[in-house]
Short mmCIF file of C-alpha atoms and ligand atoms in Angstrom, two decimals:
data_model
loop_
_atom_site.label_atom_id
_atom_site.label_comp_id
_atom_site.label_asym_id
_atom_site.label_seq_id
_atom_site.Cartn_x
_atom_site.Cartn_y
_atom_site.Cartn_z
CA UNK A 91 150.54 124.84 134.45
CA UNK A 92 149.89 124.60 131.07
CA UNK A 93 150.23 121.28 128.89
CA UNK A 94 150.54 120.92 124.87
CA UNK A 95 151.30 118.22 122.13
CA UNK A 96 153.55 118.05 119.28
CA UNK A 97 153.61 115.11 116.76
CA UNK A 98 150.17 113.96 117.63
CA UNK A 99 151.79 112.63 120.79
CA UNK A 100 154.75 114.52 122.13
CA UNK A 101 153.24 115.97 125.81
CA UNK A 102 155.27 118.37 127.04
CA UNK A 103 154.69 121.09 129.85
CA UNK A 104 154.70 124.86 128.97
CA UNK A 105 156.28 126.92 130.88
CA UNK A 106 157.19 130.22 130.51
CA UNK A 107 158.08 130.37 126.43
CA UNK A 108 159.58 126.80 126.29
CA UNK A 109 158.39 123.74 125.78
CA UNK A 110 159.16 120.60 127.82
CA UNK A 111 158.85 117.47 126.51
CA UNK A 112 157.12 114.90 129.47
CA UNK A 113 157.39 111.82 126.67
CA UNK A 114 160.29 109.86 128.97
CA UNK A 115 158.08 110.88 132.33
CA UNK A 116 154.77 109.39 130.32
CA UNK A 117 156.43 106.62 128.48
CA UNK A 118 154.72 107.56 125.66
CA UNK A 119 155.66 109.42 122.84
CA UNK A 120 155.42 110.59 118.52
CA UNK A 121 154.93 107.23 117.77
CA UNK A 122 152.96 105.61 120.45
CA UNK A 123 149.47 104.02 119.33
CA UNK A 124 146.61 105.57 120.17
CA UNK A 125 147.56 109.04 120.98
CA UNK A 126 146.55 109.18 124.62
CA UNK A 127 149.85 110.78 126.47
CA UNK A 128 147.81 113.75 127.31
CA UNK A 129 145.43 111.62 128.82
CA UNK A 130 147.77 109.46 130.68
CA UNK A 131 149.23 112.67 132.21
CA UNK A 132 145.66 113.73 133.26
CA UNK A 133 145.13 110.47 135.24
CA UNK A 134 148.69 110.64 136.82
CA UNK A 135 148.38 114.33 137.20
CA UNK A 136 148.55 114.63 140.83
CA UNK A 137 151.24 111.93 140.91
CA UNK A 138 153.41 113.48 138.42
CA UNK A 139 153.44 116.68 139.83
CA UNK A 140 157.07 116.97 141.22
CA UNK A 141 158.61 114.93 138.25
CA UNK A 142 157.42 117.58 135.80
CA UNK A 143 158.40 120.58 137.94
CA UNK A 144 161.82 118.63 137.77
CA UNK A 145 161.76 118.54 134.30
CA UNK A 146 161.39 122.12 133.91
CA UNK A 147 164.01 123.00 136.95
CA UNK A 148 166.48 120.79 135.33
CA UNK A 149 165.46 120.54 131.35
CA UNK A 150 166.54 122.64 129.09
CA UNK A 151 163.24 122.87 126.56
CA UNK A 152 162.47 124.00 123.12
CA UNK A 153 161.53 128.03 122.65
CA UNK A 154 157.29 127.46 122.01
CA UNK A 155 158.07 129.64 119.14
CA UNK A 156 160.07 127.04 117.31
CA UNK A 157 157.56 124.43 117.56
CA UNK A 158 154.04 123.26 115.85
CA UNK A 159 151.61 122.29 118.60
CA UNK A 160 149.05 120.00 118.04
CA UNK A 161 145.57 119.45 118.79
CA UNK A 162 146.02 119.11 122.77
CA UNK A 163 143.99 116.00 123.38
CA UNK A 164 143.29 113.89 119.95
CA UNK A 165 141.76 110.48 121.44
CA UNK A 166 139.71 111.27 124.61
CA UNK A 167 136.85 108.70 125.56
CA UNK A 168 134.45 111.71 124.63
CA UNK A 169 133.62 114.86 123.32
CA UNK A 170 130.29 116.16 125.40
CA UNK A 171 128.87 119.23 123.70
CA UNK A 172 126.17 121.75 125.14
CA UNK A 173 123.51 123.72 122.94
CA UNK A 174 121.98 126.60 123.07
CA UNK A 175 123.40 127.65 126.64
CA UNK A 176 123.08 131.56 126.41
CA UNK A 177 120.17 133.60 125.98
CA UNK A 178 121.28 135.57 123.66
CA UNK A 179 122.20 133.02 121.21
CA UNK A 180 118.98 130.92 122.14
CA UNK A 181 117.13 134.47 120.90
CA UNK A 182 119.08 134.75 117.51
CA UNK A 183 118.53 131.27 116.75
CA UNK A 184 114.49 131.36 117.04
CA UNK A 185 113.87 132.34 113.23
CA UNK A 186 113.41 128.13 113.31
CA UNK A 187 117.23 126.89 112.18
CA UNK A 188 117.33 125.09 114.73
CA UNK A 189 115.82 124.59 117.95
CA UNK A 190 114.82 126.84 120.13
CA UNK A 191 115.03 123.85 123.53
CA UNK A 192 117.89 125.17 125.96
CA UNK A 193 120.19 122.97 127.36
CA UNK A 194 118.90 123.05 130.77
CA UNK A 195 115.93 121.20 128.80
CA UNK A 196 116.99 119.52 126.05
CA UNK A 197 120.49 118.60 127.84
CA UNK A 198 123.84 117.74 125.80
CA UNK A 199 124.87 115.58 122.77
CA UNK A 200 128.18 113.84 121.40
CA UNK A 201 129.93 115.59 118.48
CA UNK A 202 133.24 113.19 117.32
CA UNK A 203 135.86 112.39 118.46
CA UNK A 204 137.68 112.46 115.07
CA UNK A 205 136.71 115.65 114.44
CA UNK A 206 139.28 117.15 116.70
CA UNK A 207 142.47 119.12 115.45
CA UNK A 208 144.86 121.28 116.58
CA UNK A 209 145.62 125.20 116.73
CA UNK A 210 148.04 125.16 113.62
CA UNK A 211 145.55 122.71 111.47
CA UNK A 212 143.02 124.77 108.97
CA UNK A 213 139.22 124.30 109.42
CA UNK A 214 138.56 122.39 105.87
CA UNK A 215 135.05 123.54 104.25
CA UNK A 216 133.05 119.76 103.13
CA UNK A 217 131.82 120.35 100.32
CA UNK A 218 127.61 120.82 101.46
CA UNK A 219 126.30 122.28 98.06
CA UNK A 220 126.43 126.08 99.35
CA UNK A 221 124.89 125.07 102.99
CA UNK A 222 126.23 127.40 105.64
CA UNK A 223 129.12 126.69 107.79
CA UNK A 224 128.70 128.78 111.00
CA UNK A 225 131.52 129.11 113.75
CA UNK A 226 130.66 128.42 117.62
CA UNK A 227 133.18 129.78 120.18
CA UNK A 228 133.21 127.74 123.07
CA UNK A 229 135.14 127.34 125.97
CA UNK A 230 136.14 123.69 126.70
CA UNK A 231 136.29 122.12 130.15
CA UNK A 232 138.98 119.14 130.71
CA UNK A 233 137.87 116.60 132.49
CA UNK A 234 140.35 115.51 135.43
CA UNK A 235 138.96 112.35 136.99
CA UNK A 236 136.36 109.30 136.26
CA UNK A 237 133.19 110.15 137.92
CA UNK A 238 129.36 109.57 137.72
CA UNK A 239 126.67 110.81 139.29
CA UNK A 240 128.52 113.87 140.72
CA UNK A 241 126.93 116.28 142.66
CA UNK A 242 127.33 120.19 141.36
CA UNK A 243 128.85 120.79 144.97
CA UNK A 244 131.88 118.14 143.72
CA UNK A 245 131.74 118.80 140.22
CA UNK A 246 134.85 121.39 140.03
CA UNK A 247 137.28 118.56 141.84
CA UNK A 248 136.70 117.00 138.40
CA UNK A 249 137.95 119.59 136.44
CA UNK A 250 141.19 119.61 135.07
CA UNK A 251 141.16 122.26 133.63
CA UNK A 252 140.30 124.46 130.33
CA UNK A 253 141.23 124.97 126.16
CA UNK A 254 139.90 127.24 123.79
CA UNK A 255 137.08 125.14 121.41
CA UNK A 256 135.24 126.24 118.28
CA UNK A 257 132.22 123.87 117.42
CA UNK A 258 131.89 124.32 113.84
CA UNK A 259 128.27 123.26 112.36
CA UNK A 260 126.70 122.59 108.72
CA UNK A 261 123.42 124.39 109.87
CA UNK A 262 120.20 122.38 109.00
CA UNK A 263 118.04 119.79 109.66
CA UNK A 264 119.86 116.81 109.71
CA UNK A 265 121.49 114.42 112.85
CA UNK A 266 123.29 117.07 114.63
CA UNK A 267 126.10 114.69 114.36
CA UNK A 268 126.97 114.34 111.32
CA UNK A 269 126.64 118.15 110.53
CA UNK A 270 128.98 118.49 113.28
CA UNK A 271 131.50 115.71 112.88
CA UNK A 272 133.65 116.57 109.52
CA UNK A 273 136.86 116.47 110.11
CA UNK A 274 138.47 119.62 111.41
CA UNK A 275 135.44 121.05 113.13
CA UNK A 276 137.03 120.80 116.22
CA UNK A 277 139.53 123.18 116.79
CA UNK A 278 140.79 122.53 120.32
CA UNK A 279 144.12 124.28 121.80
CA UNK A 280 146.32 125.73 121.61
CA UNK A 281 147.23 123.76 125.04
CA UNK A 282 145.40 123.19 128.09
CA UNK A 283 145.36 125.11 131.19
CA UNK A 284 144.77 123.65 134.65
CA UNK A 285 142.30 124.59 136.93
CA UNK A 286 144.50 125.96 139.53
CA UNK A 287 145.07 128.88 137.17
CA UNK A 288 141.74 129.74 136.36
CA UNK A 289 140.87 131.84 139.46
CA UNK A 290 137.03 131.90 138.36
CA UNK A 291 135.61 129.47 136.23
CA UNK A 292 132.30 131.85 136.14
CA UNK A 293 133.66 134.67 135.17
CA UNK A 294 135.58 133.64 131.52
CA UNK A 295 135.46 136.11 128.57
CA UNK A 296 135.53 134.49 125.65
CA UNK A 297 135.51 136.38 121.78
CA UNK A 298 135.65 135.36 118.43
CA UNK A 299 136.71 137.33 115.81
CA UNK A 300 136.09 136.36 111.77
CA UNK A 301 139.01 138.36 109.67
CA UNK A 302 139.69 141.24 112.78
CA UNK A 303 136.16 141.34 112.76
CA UNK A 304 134.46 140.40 116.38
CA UNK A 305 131.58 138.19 116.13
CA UNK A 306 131.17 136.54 119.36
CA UNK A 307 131.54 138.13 122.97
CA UNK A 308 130.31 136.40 126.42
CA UNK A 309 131.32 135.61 129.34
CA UNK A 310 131.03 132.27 131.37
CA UNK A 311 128.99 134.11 134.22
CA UNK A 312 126.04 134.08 131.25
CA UNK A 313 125.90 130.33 130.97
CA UNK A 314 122.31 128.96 131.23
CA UNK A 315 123.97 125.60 132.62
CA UNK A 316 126.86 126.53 134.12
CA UNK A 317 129.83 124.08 134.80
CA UNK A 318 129.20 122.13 137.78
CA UNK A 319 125.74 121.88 136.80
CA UNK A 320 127.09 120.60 133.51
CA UNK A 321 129.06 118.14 135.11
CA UNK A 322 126.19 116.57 136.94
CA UNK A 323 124.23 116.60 133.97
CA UNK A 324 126.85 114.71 131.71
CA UNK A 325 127.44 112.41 134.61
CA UNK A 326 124.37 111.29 135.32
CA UNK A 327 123.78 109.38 132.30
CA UNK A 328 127.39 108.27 131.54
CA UNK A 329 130.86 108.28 133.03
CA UNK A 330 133.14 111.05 132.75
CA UNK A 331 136.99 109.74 132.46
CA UNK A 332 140.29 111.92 132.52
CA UNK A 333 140.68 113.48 129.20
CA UNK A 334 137.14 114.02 128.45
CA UNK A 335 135.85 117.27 126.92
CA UNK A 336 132.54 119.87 127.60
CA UNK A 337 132.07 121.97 124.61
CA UNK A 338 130.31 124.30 127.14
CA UNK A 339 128.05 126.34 124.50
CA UNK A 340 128.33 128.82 122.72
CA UNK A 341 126.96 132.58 122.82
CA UNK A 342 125.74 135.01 120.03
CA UNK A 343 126.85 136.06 117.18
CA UNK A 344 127.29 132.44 114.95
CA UNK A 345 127.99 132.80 111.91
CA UNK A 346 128.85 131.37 108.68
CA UNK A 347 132.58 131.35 107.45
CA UNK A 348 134.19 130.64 103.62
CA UNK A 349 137.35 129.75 102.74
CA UNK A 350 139.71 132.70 102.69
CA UNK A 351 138.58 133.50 106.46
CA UNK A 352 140.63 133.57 109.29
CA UNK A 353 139.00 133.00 112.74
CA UNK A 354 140.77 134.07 115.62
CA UNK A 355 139.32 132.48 119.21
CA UNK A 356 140.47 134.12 122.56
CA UNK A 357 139.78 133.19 125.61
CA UNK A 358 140.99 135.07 128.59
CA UNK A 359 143.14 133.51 130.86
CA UNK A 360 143.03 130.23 128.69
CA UNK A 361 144.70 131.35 125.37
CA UNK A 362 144.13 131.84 121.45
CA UNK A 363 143.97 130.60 118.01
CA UNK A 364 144.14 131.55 114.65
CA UNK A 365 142.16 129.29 112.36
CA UNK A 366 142.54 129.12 108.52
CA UNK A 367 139.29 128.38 106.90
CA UNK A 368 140.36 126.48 103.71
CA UNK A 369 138.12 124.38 100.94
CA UNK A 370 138.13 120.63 100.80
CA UNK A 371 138.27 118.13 97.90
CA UNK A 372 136.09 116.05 97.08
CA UNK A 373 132.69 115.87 95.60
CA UNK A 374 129.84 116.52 98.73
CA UNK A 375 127.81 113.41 99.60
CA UNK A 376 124.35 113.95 97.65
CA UNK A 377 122.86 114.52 101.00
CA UNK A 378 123.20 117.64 101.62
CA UNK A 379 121.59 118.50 98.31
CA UNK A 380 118.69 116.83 99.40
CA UNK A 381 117.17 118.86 102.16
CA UNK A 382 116.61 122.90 101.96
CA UNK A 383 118.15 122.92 105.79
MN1 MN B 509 128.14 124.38 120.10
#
């Protein structure tokens, strides 16, 4: 099954090439406050199931074509976020930008919530005094349940399932959060697929591609942490709830992007995304002038 947003709020199953809206089944719809209808439906997954295959049997839906989908999840609990978790990008990345610690070391951080947006929304450039903007193709894991201290032999009964995810970073020196937090530089979508369709979660190939041009090329059977190890990781030190999201790592082949770029994310099995890279307004916090990166 696969499950997407419209409005900021609007849940609605995907099926086929319609979409159909869940809002009555969820109670929760455009104008509910926060946006956390996708989440809901996480939680109740399992419960829901037969009322949303009812929906489709009997609904009539809206062709996907027709609609703008929105950034799948906008208001999880968290956004946990895994560095350096492929060789090959842990080998490009040793010229000293940034560190050369892998994850299975130096473990995971937090990137913001609020930095989320959705497969139709452009990637808007901060202004960062001609620092570089590099793209990170990632595949995103769903959390499905709250859990701590999972085991790796449990961790995929968490899962509920998958997006495509592009971690965009101002590369430097600064707290890895706030060159990772603008606005916008977290593309998630363009819906979410569950698990049950995923017949291997080791075995995802992801690409990115910067104006038809590929840049990025893995697959998930390269991960240094893989998922469930992930999983036990993140949920050791804090509690995972439905709706949370892994930004599993990305590969080689970062790079940065300007405004005029289009960057197209596909993930097999999960889905795509074409991402406008535009400029923002606004003067640049002095900041970023400060330090060489
Ligand atoms: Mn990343």
């Amino acid at each position: 099954m696969k499950f997407g947003c419209l409005d900021n709020n609007t849940v609605g199953a995907i099926h086929g090439d319609r979409f159909y809206d869940l809002s009555t089944l969820l109670g929760a719809g455009a104008k509910s406050w926060p946006p956390t209808a996708m989440i809901n439906l996480i939680a109740r997954y399992d419960a829901l199931g037969d009322q949303i295959a009812k929906v489709i049997k009997e609904g009539q839906g809206v062709p996907l074509s027709a609609v703008h989908l929105d950034c799948p999840i906008s208001w999880p609990n968290k956004i946990i976020a895994f560095p350096a978790n492929y060789e090959a990008h842990i080998s490009e990345m040793k010229d000293g930008l940034i560190s050369t610690f892998k994850a299975d070391g130096q473990g995971f951080f937090l990137k913001a919530n609020s930095s989320l947006s959705g497969p139709c929304d452009p990637i808007v450039l901060p202004n960062v005094f001609g620092r570089a903007v590099h793209h990170e193709c990632e595949l995103a894991v769903i959390i499905g349940q709250t859990g701590r201290n999972i085991p790796q032999a449990d961790a995929m009964d968490y899962v509920f399932g998958y997006s495509c995810l592009l971690d965009m970073v101002v590369r430097g020196k600064e707290e890895r959060v706030m060159r990772k937090s603008f606005d916008s530089f977290c593309p998630l979508g363009p819906y979410l697929v569950t698990a049950d369709e995923v017949p291997r979660y080791d075995d995802i190939e992801l690409e990115l591609f910067v104006d038809g041009e590929m840049r990025q090329s893995a697959n998930t059977r390269d991960l240094i942490v893989g998922i469930p190890a992930m999983i036990e990781m993140a949920s050791s030190v804090m509690t995972l709830y439905p709706g949370d999201i892994i930004a599993s790592g990305t590969p080689a082949g970062v790079g940065p992007v300007q405004a005029g770029n289009v960057i197209d994310i596909r993930i097999k099995g999960i889905g795509e995304m074409t991402i406008d890279v535009v400029a923002g307004a606004g003067e640049g916090h002095p900041l970023w002038r400060k330090t060489a990166g």
